[in-house]
CSV table of C-alpha atoms in Angstrom, one decimal:
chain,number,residue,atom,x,y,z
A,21,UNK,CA,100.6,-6.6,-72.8
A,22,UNK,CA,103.2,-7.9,-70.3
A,23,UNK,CA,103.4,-5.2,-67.4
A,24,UNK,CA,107.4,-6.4,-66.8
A,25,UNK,CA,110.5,-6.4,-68.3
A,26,UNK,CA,111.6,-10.2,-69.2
A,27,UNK,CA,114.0,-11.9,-66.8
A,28,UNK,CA,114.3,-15.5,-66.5
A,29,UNK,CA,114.8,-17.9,-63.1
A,30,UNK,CA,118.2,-18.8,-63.9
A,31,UNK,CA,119.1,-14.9,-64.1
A,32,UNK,CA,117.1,-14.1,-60.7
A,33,UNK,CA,118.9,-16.7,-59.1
A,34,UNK,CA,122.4,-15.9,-60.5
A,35,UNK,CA,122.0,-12.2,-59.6
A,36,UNK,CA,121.0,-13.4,-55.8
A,37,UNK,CA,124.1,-15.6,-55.6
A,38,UNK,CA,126.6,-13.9,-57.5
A,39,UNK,CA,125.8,-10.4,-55.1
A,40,UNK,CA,126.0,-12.6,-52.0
A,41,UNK,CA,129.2,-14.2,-52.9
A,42,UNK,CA,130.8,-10.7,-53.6
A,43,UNK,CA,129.3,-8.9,-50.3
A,44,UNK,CA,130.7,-12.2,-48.4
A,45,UNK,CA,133.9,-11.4,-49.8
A,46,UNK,CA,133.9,-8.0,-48.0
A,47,UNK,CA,133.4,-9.0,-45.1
A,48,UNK,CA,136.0,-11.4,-44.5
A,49,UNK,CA,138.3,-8.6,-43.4
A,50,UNK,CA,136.6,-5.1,-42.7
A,51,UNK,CA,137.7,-2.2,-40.2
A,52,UNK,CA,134.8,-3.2,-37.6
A,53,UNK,CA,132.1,-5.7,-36.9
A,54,UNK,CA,129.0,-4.4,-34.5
A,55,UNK,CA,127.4,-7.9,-33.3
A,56,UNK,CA,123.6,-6.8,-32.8
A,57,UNK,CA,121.5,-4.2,-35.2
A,58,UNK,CA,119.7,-2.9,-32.5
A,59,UNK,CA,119.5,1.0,-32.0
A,60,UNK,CA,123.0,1.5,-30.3
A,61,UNK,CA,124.3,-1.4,-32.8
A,62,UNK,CA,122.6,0.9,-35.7
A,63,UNK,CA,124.1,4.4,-34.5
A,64,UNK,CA,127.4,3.6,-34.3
A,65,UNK,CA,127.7,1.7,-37.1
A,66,UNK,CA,126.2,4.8,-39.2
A,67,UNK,CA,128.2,7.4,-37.6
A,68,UNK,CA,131.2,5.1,-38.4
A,69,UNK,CA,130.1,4.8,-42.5
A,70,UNK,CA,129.8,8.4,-42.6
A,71,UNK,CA,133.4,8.6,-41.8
A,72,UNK,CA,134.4,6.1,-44.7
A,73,UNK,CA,134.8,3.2,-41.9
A,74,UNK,CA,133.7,-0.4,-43.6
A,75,UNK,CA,131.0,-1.5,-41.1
A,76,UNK,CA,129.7,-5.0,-41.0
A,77,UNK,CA,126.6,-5.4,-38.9
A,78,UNK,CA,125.7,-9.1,-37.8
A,79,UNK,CA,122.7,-10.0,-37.0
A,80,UNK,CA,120.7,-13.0,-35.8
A,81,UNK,CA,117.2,-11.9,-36.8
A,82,UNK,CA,115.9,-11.5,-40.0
A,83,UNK,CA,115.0,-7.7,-39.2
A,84,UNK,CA,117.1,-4.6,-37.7
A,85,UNK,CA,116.1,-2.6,-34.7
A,86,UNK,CA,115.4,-4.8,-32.0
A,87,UNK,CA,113.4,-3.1,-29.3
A,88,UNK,CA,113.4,0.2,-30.9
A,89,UNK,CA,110.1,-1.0,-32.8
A,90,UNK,CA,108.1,-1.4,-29.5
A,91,UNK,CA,109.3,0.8,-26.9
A,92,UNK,CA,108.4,-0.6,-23.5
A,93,UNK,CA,105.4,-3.5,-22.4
A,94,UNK,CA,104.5,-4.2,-26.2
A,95,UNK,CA,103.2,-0.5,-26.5
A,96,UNK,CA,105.4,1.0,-29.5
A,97,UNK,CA,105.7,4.5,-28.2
A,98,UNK,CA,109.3,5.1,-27.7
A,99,UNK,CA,110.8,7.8,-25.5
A,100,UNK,CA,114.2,10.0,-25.4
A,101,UNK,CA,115.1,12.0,-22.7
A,102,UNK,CA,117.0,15.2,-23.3
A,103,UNK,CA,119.1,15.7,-24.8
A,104,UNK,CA,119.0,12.5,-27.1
A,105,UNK,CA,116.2,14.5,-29.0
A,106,UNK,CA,118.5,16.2,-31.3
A,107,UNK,CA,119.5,12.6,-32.5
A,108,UNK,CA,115.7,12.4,-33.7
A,109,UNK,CA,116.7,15.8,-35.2
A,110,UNK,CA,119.1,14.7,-37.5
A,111,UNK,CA,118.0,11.3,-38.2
A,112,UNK,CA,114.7,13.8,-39.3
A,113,UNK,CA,112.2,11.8,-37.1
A,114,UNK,CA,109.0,13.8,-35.8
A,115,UNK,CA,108.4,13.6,-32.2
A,116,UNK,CA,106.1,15.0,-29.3
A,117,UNK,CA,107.3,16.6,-25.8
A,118,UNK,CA,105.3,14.7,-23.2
A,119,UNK,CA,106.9,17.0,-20.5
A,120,UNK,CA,109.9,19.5,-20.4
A,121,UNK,CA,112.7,17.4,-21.3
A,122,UNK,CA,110.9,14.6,-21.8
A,123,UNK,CA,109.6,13.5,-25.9
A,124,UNK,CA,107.9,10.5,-27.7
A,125,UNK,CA,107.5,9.4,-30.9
A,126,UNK,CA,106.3,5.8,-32.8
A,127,UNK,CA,108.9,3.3,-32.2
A,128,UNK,CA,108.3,2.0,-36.2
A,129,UNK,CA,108.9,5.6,-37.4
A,130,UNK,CA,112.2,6.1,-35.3
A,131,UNK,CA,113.5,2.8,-36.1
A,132,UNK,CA,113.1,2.7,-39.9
A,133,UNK,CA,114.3,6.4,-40.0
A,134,UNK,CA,117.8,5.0,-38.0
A,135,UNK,CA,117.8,1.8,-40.3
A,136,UNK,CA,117.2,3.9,-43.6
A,137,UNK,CA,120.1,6.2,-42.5
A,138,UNK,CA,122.7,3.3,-41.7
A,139,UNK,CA,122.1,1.9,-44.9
A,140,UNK,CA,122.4,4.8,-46.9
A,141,UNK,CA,125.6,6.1,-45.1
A,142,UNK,CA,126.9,2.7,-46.1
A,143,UNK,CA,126.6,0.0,-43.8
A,144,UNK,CA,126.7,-3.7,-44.3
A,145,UNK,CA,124.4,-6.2,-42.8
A,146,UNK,CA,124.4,-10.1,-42.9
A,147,UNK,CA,121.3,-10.7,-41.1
A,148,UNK,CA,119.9,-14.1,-40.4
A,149,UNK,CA,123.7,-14.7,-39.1
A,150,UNK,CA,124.4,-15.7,-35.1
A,151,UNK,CA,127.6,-14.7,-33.4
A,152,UNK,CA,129.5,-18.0,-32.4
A,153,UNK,CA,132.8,-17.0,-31.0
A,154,UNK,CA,135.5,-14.4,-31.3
A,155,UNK,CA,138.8,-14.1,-33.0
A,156,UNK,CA,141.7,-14.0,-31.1
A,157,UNK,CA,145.2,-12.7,-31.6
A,158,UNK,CA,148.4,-11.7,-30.1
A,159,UNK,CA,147.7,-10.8,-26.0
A,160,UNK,CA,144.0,-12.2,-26.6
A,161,UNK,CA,143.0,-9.3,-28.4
A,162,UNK,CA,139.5,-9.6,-30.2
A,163,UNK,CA,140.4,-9.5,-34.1
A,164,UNK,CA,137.1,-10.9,-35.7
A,165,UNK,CA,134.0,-13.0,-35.0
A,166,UNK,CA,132.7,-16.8,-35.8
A,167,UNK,CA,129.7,-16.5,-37.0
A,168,UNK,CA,127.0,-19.7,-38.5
A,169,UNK,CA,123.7,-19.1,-40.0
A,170,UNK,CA,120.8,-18.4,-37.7
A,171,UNK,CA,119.1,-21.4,-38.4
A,172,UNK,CA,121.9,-24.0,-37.8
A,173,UNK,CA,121.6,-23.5,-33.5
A,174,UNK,CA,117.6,-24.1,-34.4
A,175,UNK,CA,117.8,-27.4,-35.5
A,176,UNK,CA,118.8,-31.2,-34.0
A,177,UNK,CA,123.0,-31.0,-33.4
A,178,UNK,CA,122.8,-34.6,-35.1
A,179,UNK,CA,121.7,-33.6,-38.0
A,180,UNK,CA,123.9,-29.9,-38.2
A,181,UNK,CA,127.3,-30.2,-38.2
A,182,UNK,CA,127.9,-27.0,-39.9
A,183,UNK,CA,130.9,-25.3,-38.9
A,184,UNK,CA,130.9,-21.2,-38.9
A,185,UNK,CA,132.9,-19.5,-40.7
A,186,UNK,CA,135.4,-16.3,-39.5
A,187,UNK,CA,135.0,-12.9,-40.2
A,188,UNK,CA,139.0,-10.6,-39.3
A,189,UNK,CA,138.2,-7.1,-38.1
A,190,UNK,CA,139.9,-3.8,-36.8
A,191,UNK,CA,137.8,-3.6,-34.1
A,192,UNK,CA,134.3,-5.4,-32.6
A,193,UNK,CA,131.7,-3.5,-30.8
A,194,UNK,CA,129.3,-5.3,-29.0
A,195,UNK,CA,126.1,-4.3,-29.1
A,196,UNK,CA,124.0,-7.2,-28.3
A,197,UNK,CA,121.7,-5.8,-25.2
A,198,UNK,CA,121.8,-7.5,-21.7
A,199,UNK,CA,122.9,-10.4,-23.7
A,200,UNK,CA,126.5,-8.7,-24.0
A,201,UNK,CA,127.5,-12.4,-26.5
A,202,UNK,CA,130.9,-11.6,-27.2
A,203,UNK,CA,131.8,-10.1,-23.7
A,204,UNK,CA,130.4,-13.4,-22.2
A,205,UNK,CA,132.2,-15.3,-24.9
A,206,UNK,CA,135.5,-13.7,-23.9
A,207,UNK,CA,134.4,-14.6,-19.7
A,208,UNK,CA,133.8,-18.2,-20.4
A,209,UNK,CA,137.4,-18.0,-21.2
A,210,UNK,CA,138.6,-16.6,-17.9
A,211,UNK,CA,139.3,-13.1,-20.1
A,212,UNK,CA,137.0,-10.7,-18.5
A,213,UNK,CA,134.7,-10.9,-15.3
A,214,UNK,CA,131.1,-9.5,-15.6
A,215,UNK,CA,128.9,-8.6,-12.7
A,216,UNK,CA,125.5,-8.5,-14.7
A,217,UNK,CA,123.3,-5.8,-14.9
A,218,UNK,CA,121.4,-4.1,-11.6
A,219,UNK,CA,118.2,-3.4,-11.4
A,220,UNK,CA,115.9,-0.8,-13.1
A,221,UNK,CA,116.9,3.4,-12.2
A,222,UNK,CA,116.5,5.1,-15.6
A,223,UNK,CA,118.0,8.8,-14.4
A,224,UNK,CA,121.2,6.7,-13.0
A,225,UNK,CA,121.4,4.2,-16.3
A,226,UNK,CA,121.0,6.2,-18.8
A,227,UNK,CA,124.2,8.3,-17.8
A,228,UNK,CA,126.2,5.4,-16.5
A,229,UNK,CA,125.9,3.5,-19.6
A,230,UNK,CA,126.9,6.4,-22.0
A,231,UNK,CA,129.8,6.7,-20.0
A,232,UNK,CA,131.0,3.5,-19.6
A,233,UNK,CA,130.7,3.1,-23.4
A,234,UNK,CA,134.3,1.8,-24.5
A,235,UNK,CA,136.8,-0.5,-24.4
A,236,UNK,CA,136.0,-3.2,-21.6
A,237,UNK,CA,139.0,-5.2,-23.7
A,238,UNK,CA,141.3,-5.3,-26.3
A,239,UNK,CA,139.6,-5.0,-29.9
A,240,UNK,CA,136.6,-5.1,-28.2
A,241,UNK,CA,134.5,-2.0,-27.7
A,242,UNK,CA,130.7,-2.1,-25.6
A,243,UNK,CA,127.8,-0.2,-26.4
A,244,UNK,CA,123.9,-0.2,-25.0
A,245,UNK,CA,122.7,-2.4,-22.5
A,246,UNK,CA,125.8,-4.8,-23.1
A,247,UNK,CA,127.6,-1.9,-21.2
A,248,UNK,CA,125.4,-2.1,-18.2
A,249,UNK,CA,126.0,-6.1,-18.2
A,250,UNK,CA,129.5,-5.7,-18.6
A,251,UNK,CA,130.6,-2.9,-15.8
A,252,UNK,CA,127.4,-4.1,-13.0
A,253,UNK,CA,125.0,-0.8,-14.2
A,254,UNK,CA,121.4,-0.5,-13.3
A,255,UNK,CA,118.7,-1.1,-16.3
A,256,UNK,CA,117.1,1.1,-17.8
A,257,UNK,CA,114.1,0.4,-18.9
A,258,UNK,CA,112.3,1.6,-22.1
A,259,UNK,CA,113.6,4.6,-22.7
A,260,UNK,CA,116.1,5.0,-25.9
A,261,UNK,CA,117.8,7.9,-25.8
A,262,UNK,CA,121.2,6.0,-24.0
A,263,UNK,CA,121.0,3.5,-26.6
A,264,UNK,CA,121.5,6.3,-29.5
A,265,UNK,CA,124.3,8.4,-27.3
A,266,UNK,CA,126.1,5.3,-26.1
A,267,UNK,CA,126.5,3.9,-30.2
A,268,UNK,CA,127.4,7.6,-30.9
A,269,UNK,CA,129.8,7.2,-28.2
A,270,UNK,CA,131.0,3.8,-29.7
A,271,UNK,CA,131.6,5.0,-33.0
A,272,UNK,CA,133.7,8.0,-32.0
A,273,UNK,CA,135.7,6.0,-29.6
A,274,UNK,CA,136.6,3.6,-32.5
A,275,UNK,CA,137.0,5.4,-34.8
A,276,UNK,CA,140.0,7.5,-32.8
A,277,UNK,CA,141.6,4.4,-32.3
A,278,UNK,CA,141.8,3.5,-35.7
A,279,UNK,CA,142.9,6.8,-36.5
A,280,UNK,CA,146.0,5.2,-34.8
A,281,UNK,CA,146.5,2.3,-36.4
């Protein structure tokens, strides 16, 4: 006796595309786009679904979370400093005080706990998706992003001439860790002027970064390590409790801006 319900090929692959082609219409025009699903990517994006704000996360890997999975050196212990702690709270992940004001907990734990609680808040993802360029309007401001699938900057230019497609948004946060793409997409234009990121003081970074989290230009909001790129802060190493106050501190300063709107 058949363990399975019947369903054939054709109706596997019609339910794949016809979901796809309906998500994709969404998010040709959405309130905000966060390039990068890391952990400051991930936390503002869910504390702007639980406010009703359509969120489109893009990312260039096939998986969410980027270093929240391994912590530091390959060695998936991840720590928060105080006060970030009552984020593992509410996202209801178990950790460990290592000393007063200092707590661990397993990176995969922490970052399938954030992941699971993005998505069911309400957020989008198009993974496997690379930012290309930005969207520019009136004054230059950032309306949206170019985007191309992953695999298309893998492969021989001669035999990929796939253009990207554009996504129009409120709002863009940048999320994408030293990296800071679209900020550096907006400076190859003469836009904006980075100094890079300084070198490693965790007490100093992790405050500096939370707040400096915020517009660096028009449309375009900053969050995690792209802040310390953008405004010359120090690193700060693997610890993660920044990353989860500086995309709370994302979210809630886009979302009173398009309160405004």
């Amino acid at each position: 006796m058949p363990i399975f319900e019947k369903s054939s090929e054709s109706s596997v692959t019609r339910a794949i595309i016809s979901q796809f082609a309906k998500d994709m219409d969404g998010f040709a025009e959405t309130d905000v786009i966060i390039i990068g699903g890391g952990p400051s990517g991930l936390m503002a994006a869910r504390d702007l679904a639980l406010k009703k704000v359509r969120v489109l996360i893009v990312e260039r890997n096939n998986y969410l979370g980027g270093g929240f999975w391994i912590g530091g050196f390959l060695m998936n212990t991840i720590t928060v400093r105080a006060p970030a702690q009552k984020i593992l709270d509410e996202l209801e992940v178990k950790y460990k005080m290592y000393e007063k004001g200092l707590y661990m907990t397993p990176g995969p734990l922490a970052c399938a706990k954030l992941i699971a609680s993005a998505c069911e808040a309400g957020v989008s993802v198009l993974n496997m998706v690379s930012f290309d360029d930005v969207v520019l309007r009136e004054k230059n401001r950032v309306a949206g992003a170019v985007v191309n699938w992953t695999p298309v900057g893998a492969l021989p230019r001669q035999i990929t001439c796939v253009d990207p497609v554009a996504l129009e948004s409120k709002l863009v946060i940048d999320a994408t860790g030293h990296d800071a793409m679209v900020v550096k997409k907006l400076e190859e234009r003469g836009l904006i002027k980075t100094p890079g990121f300084g070198a490693m003081w965790i007490e100093k970074s992790e405050d500096a970064v939370v707040e400096h989290t915020g517009f660096c230009h028009p449309g375009l909001i900053v969050t995690g390590m792209a802040v310390s790129t953008t405004f010359g802060l120090p690193r700060m190493g693997p610890t993660f409790g920044s990353m989860l106050l500086s995309g709370r501190r994302g979210a809630d300063v886009a979302y009173k801006h398009l309160k405004k709107l």
